[in-house]
Short mmCIF file of C-alpha atoms in Angstrom, two decimals:
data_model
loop_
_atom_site.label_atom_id
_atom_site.label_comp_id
_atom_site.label_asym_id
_atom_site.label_seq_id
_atom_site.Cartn_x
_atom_site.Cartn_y
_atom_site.Cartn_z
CA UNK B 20 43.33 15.10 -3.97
CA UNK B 21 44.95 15.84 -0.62
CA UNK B 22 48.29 16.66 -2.57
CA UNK B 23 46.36 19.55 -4.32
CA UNK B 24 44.22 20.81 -2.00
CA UNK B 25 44.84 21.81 1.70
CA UNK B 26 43.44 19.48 4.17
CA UNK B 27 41.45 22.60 5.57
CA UNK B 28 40.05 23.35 2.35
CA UNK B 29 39.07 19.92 1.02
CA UNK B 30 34.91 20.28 1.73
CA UNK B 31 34.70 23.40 0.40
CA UNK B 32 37.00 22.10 -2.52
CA UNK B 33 33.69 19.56 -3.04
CA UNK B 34 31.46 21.97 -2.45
CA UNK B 35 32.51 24.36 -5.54
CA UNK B 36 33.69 21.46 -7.54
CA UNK B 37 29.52 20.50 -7.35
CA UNK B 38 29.27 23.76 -9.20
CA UNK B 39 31.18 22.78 -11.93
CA UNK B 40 28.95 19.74 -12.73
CA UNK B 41 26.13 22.29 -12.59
CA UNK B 42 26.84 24.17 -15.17
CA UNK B 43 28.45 21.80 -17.43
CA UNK B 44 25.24 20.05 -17.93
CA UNK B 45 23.77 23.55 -17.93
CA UNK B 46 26.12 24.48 -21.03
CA UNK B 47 25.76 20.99 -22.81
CA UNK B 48 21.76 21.10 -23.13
CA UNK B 49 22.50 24.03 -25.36
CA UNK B 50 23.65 21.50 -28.18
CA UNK B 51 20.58 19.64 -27.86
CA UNK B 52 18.59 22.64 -27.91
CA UNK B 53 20.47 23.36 -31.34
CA UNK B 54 18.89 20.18 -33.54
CA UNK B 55 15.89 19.95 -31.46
CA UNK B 56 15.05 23.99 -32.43
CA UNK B 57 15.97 23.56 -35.96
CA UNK B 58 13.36 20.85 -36.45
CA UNK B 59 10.71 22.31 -34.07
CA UNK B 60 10.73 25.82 -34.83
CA UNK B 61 11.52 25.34 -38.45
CA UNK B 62 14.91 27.16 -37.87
CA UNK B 63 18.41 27.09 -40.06
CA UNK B 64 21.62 26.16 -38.28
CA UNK B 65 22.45 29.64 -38.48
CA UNK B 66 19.61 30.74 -36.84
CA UNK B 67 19.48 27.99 -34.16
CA UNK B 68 23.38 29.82 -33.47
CA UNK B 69 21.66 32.75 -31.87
CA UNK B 70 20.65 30.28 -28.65
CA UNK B 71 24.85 30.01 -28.25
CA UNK B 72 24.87 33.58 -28.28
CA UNK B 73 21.96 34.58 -26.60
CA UNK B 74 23.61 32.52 -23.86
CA UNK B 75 26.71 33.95 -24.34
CA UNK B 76 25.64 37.56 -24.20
CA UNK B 77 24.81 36.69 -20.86
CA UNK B 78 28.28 35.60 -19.88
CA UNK B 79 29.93 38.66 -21.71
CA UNK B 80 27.70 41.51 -20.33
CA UNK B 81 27.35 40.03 -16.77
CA UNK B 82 31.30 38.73 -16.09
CA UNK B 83 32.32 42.52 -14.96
CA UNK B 84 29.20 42.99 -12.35
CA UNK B 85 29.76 39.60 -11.12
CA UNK B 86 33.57 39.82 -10.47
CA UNK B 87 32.35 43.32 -8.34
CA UNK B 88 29.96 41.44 -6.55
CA UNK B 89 31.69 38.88 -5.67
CA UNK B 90 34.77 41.49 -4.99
CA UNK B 91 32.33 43.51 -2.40
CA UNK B 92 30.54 40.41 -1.08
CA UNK B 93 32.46 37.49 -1.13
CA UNK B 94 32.41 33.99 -3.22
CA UNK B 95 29.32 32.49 -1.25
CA UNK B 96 27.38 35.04 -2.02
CA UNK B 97 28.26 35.60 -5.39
CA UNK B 98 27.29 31.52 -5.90
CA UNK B 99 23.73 31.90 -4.38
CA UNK B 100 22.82 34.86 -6.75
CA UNK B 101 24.47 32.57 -9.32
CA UNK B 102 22.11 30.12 -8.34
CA UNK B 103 19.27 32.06 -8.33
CA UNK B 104 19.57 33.36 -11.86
CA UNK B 105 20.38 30.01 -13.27
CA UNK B 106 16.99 28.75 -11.23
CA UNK B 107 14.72 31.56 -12.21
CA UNK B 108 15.69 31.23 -15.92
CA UNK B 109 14.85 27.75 -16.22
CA UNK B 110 12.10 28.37 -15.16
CA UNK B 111 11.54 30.67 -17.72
CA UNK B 112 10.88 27.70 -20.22
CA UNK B 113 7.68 26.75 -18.94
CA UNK B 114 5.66 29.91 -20.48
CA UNK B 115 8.42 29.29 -23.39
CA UNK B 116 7.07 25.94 -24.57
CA UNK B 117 3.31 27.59 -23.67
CA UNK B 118 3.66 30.07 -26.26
CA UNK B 119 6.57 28.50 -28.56
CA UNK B 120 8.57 31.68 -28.86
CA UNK B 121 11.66 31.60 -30.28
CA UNK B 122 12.64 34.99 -28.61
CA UNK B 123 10.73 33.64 -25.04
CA UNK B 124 13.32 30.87 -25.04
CA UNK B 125 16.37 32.98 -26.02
CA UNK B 126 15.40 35.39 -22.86
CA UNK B 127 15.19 32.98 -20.70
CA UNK B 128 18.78 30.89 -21.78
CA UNK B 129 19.88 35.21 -21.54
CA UNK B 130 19.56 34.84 -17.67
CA UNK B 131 20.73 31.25 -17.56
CA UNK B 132 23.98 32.92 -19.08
CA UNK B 133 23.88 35.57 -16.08
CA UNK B 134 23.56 33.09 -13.64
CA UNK B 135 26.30 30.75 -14.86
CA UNK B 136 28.76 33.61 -15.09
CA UNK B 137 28.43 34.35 -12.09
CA UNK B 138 29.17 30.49 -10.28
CA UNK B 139 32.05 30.38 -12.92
CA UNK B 140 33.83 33.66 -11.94
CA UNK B 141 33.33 32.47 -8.51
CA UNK B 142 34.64 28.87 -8.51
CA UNK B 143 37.27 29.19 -11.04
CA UNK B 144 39.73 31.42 -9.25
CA UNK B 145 38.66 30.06 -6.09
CA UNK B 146 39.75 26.74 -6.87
CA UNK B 147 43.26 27.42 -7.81
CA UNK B 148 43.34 29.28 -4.39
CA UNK B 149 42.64 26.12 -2.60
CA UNK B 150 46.51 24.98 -2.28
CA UNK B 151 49.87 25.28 -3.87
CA UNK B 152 50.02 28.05 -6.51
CA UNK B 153 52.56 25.58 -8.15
CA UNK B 154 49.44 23.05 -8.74
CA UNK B 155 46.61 25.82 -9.76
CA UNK B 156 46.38 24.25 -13.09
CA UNK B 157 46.20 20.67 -12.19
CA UNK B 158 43.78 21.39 -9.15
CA UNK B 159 41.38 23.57 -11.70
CA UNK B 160 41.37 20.34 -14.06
CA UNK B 161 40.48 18.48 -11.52
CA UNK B 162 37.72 20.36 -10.23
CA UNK B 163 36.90 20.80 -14.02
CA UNK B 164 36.52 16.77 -14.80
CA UNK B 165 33.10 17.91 -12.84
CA UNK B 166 32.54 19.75 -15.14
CA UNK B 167 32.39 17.23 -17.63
CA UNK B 168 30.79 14.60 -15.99
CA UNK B 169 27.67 17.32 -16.65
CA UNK B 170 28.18 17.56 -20.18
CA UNK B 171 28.22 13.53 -20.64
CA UNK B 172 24.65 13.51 -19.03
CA UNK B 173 22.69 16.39 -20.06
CA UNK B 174 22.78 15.49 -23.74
CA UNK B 175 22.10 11.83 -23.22
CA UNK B 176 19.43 12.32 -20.40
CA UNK B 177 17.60 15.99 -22.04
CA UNK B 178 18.26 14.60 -25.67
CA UNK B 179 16.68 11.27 -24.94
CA UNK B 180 13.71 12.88 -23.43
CA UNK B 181 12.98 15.15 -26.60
CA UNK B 182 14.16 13.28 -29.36
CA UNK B 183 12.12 10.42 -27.75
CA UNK B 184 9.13 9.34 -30.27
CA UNK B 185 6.45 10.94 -28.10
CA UNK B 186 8.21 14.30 -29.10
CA UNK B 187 8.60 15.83 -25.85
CA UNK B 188 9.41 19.42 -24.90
CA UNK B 189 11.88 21.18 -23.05
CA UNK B 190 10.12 22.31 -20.67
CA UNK B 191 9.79 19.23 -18.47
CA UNK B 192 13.79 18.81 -18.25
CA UNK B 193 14.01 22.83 -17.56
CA UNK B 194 11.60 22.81 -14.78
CA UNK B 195 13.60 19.59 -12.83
CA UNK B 196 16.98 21.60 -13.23
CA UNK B 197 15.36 24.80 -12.08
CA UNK B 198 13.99 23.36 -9.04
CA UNK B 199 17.41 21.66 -8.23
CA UNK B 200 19.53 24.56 -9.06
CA UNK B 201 16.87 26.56 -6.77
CA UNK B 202 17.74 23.73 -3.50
CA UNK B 203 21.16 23.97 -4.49
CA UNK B 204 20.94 27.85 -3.56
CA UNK B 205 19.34 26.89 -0.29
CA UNK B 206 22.06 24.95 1.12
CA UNK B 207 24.88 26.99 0.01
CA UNK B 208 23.06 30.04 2.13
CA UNK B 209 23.83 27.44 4.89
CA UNK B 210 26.94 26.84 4.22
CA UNK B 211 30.09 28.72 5.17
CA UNK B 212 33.27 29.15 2.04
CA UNK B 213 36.24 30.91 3.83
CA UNK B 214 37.39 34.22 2.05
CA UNK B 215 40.62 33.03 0.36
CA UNK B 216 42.83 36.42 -0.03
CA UNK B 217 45.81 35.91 -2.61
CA UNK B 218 48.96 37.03 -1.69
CA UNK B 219 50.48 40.10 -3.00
CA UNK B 220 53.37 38.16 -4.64
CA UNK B 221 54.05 40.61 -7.98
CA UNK B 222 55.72 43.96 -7.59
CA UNK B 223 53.34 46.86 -8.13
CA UNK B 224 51.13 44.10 -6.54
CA UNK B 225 52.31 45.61 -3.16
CA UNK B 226 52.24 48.89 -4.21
CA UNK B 227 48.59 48.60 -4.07
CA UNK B 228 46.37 48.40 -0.81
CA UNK B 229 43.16 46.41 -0.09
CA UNK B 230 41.19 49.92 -1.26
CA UNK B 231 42.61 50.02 -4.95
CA UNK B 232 39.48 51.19 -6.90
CA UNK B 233 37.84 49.50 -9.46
CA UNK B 234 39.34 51.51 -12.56
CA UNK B 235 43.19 50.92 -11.26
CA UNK B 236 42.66 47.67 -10.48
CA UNK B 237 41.58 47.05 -14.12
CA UNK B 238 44.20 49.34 -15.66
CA UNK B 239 46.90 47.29 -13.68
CA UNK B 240 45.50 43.84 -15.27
CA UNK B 241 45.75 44.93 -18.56
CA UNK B 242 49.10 46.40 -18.50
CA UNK B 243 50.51 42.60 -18.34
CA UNK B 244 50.70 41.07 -20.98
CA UNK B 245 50.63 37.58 -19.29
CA UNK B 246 46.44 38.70 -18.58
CA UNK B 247 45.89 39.96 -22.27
CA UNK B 248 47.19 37.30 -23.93
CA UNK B 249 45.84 34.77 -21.73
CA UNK B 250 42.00 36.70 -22.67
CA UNK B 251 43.01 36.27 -25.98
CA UNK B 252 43.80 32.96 -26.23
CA UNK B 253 40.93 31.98 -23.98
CA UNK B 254 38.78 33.50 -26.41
CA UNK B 255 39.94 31.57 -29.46
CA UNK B 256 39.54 28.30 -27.57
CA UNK B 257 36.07 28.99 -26.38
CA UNK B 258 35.28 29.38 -30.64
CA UNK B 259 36.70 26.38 -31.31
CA UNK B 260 35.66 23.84 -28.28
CA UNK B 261 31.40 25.54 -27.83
CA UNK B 262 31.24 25.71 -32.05
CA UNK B 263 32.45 22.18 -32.19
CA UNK B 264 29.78 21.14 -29.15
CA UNK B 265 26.89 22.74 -30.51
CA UNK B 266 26.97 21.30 -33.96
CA UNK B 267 27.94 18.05 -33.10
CA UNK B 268 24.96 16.46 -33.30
CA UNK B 269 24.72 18.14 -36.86
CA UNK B 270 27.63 16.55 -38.17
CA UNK B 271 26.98 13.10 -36.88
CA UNK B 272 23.62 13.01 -38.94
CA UNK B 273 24.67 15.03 -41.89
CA UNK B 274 25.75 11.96 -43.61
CA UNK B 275 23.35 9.59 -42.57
CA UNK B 276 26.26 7.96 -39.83
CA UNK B 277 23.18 7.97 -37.59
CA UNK B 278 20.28 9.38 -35.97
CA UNK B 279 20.00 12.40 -33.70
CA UNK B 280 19.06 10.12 -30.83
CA UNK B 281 22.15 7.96 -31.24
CA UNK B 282 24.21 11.30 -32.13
CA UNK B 283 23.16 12.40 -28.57
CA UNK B 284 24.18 9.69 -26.95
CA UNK B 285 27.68 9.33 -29.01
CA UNK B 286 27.68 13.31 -27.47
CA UNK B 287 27.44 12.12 -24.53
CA UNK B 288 29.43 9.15 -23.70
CA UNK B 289 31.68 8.90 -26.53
CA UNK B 290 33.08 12.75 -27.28
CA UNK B 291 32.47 14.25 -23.62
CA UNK B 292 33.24 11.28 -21.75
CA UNK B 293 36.75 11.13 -23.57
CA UNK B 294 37.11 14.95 -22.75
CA UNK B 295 36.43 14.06 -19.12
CA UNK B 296 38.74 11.14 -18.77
CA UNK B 297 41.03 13.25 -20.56
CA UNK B 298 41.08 16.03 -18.67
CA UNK B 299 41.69 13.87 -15.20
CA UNK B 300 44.12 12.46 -17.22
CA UNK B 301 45.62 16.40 -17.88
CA UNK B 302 45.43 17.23 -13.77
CA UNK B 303 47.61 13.72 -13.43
CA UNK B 304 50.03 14.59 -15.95
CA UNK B 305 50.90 18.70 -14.79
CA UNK B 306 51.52 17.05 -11.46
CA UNK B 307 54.41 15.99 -13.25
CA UNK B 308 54.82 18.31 -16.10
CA UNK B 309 54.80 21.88 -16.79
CA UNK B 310 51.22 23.07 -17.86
CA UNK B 311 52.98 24.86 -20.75
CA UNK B 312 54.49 22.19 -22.04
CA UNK B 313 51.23 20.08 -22.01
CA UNK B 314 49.40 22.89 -23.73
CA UNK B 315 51.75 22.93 -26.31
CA UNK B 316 51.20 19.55 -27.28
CA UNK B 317 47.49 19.64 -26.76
CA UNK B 318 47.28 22.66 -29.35
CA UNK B 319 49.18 20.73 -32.22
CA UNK B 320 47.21 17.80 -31.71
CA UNK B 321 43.51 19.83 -31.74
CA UNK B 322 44.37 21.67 -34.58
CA UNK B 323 45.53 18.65 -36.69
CA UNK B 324 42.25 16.87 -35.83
CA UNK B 325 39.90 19.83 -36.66
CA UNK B 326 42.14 19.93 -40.09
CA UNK B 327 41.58 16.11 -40.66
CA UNK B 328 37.48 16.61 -39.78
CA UNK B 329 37.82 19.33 -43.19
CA UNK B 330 39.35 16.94 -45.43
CA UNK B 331 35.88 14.86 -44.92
CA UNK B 332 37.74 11.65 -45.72
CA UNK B 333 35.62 9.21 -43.63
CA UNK B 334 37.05 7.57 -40.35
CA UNK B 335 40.13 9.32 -40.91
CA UNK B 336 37.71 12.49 -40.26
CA UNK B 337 35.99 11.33 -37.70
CA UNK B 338 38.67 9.88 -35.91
CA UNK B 339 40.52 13.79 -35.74
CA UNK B 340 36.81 14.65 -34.86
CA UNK B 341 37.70 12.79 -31.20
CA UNK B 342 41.03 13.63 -31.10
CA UNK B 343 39.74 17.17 -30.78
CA UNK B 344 37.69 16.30 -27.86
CA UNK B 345 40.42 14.55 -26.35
CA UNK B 346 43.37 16.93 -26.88
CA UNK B 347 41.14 20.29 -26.07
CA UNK B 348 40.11 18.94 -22.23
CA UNK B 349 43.39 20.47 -20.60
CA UNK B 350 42.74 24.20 -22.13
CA UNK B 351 40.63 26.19 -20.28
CA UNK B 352 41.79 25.38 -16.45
CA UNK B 353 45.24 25.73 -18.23
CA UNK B 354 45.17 29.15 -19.73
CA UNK B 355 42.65 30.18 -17.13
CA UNK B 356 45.77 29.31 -14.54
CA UNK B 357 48.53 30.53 -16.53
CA UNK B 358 46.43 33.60 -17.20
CA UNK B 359 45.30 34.61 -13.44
CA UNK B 360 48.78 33.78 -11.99
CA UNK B 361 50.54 36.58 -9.89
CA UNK B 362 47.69 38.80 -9.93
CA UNK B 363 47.26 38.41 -6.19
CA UNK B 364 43.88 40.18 -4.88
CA UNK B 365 43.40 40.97 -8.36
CA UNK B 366 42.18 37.87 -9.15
CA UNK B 367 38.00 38.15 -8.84
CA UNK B 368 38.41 41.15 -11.23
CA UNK B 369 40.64 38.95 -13.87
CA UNK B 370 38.28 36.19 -13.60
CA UNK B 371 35.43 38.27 -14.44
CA UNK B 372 37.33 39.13 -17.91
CA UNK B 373 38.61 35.81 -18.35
CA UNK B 374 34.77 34.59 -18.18
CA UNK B 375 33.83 37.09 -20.85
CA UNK B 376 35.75 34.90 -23.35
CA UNK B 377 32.46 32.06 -23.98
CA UNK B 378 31.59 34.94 -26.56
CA UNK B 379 34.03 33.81 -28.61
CA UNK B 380 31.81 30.41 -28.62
CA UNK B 381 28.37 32.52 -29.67
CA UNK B 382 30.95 33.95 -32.54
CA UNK B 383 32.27 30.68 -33.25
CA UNK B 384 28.65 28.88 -33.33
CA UNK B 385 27.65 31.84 -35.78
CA UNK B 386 30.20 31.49 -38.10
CA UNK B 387 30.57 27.78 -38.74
CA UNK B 388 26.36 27.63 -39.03
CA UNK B 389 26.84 29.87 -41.83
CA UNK B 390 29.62 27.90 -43.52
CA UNK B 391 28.04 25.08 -43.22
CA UNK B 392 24.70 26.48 -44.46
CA UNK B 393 26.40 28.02 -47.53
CA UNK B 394 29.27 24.79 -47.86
CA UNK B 395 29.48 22.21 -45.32
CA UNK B 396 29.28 20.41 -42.34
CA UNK B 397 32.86 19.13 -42.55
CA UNK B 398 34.75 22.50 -43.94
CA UNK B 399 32.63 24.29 -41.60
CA UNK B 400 35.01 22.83 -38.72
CA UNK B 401 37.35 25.63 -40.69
CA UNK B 402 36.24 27.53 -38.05
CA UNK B 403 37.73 25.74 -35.11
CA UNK B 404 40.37 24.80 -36.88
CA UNK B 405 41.50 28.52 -36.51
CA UNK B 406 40.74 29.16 -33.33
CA UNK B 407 43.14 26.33 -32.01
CA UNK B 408 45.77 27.49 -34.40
CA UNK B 409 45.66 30.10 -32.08
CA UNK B 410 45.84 29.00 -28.86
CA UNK B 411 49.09 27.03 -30.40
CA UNK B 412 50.73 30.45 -31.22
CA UNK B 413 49.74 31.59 -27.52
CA UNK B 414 51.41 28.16 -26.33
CA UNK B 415 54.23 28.62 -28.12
CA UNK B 416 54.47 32.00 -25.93
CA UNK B 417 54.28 30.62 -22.79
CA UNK B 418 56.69 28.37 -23.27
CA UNK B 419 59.47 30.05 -24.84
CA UNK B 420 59.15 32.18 -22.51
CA UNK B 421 58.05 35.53 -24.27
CA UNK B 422 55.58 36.39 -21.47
CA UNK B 423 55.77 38.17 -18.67
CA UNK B 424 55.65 36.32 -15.22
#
């Protein structure tokens, strides 16, 4: 760690990388939520989609405010409102499970979605600021593997506690995060994160001064095409890797392989703990080589494993089921790097785009519940399938070159 980060910056590096556990178990209860809706409200996969993108809405209509806020008022503050919505909403489940609404429980994952928007425009960019812009990518892995160390848990800890044989609720598991997400907030009004201003290292970077307004600063982002691409791609990823998450559990049981207890826990330690190892695997490896080059590789791999899960040909099937897992880790803290670099003070503003892009995962959600309503589970994965293809023609990009730096 202390070749990545800077020795001053190493306990705030902890700090935010504390955040990323946070909301990775935040985002993985979602594909409990998914099975344990269907059954309990009577819901159809496609309708148990809309708690992706209720969620997701969140992220998409909040990921411009936040990067302002956090613009005019600094990181710290920007994680404590974070915080706060992510507390308040989970709260929100209690009078959910009361009354058993649907739409009470899709309001209150809304401001979870705020509130985790918010921590995630903060900490990403701040953690490739924490050292060498050479390592941005392998540092944001790393403080991503956090990030999946969350999403192992939550599915085996909330999923055993409702798909338990008393039949428990939600509202129980809700109520412990809320009141440790609400603590959480306390301390980091406590604590001081120094104001990390990027250099202005790009041309009509230094053009600009430390008053560029809002609408220039946005017009200047999207004339590169380095930042629209990197949107783009981010987008198709987030269809492939939340659509594959949130029906997981689905296609584990579909066939009678097993139960949705044991499909949580196979969530858990099998598929997420492989995309954890794998991605402190990734940081290790762009130590040593390019990012692009890795993401190259990870692309063809991910999008002949989603192809092998539509062939439904047993282990074969299930085997390129994993390999997805295991090949998608490196993605987002890739392109999320390769996408914010040289945008200097830019880069609050970018990363409140870039964290638009989980949308593509309410779209993705959407449209494989409806293939695999009308066809399905296994050539619903169609649907990823496409969205990796995608990030493979971005890769290709990067690497040839045919991007601007």
């Amino acid at each position: 760690m202390s070749q990545l980060v800077k020795k001053q910056y190493l306990l705030p590096f902890i700090l935010i990388s504390s955040l990323f556990f946070m909301w990775g178990f935040a985002r993985a209860i979602l594909d409990v939520l998914n099975k344990h809706f269907q059954e309990a409200l009577s819901i159809s996969i496609t309708q148990s989609a809309l708690i992706q993108t209720t969620t997701y809405l969140g992220y998409f209509l909040m990921a411009l405010p936040a990067g302002i806020i956090i613009t005019r008022r600094g990181y710290r503050r920007g994680v404590v409102i974070g915080l706060l919505f992510f507390g308040i909403g989970s709260l929100l489940f209690i009078p959910g499970e009361r009354l058993m609404s649907f739409p009470l429980f899709l309001g209150a994952l809304f401001v979870i979605g705020c509130g985790l928007v918010m921590l995630e425009t903060a900490a990403n960019p701040y953690a490739t600021e924490l050292g060498d812009p050479a390592t941005a990518a392998s540092r944001l892995n790393l403080a991503q593997s956090f990030n999946g160390l969350g999403c192992i848990l939550a599915p085996v800890i909330v999923g055993g506690f409702i798909f338990s044989d008393e039949g428990n609720g939600v509202a129980l598991p809700y109520t412990v995060v809320g009141i440790a997400v609400l603590l959480v907030a306390a301390l980091f009004t406590r604590v001081r994160l120094p104001e990390i201003n990027a250099p202005s290292d790009s041309a009509d970077e230094k053009d600009n001064n430390d008053n560029e307004g809002l609408a220039a600063t946005i017009r200047r982002l999207w004339s590169r095409r380095r930042f629209r691409l990197g949107v783009m791609a981010l987008f198709c990823y987030e269809i492939a890797e939340i659509s594959i998450n949130s029906l997981f559990i689905n296609y584990a049981t579909s066939d009678g392989w097993m139960d949705k207890t044991e499909a949580a826990a196979l969530l858990s330690f099998g598929a997420l703990g492989l995309f954890m190892l794998a991605r402190v695997a990734g940081s290790w490896i762009m130590s040593r080589i390019p990012a692009e080059k890795v993401l190259l590789w990870c692309s063809v791999m991910t999008v002949a494993g989603a192809t092998a899960v539509v062939t439904d040909t047993g282990l074969f099937s299930k085997a390129g089921l994993f390999a997805c897992y295991a090949f998608e880790a490196i993605m987002f803290p890739t392109i999320f790097a390769i996408t914010i670099s040289g945008v200097g003070r830019a880069a609050k503003i970018a990363s409140s785009f870039l964290m638009m892009t989980p949308l593509g995962g309410a779209v993705g959600t959407l449209l494989m519940g409806w293939t695999a309503d009308a066809t399905s589970m296994s050539t619903a994965f169609i649907v990823p399938a496409a969205g990796y293809a995608l990030v493979f023609v971005y890769a290709m990009v990067v690497v040839t070159g045919k991007i601007d730096k």
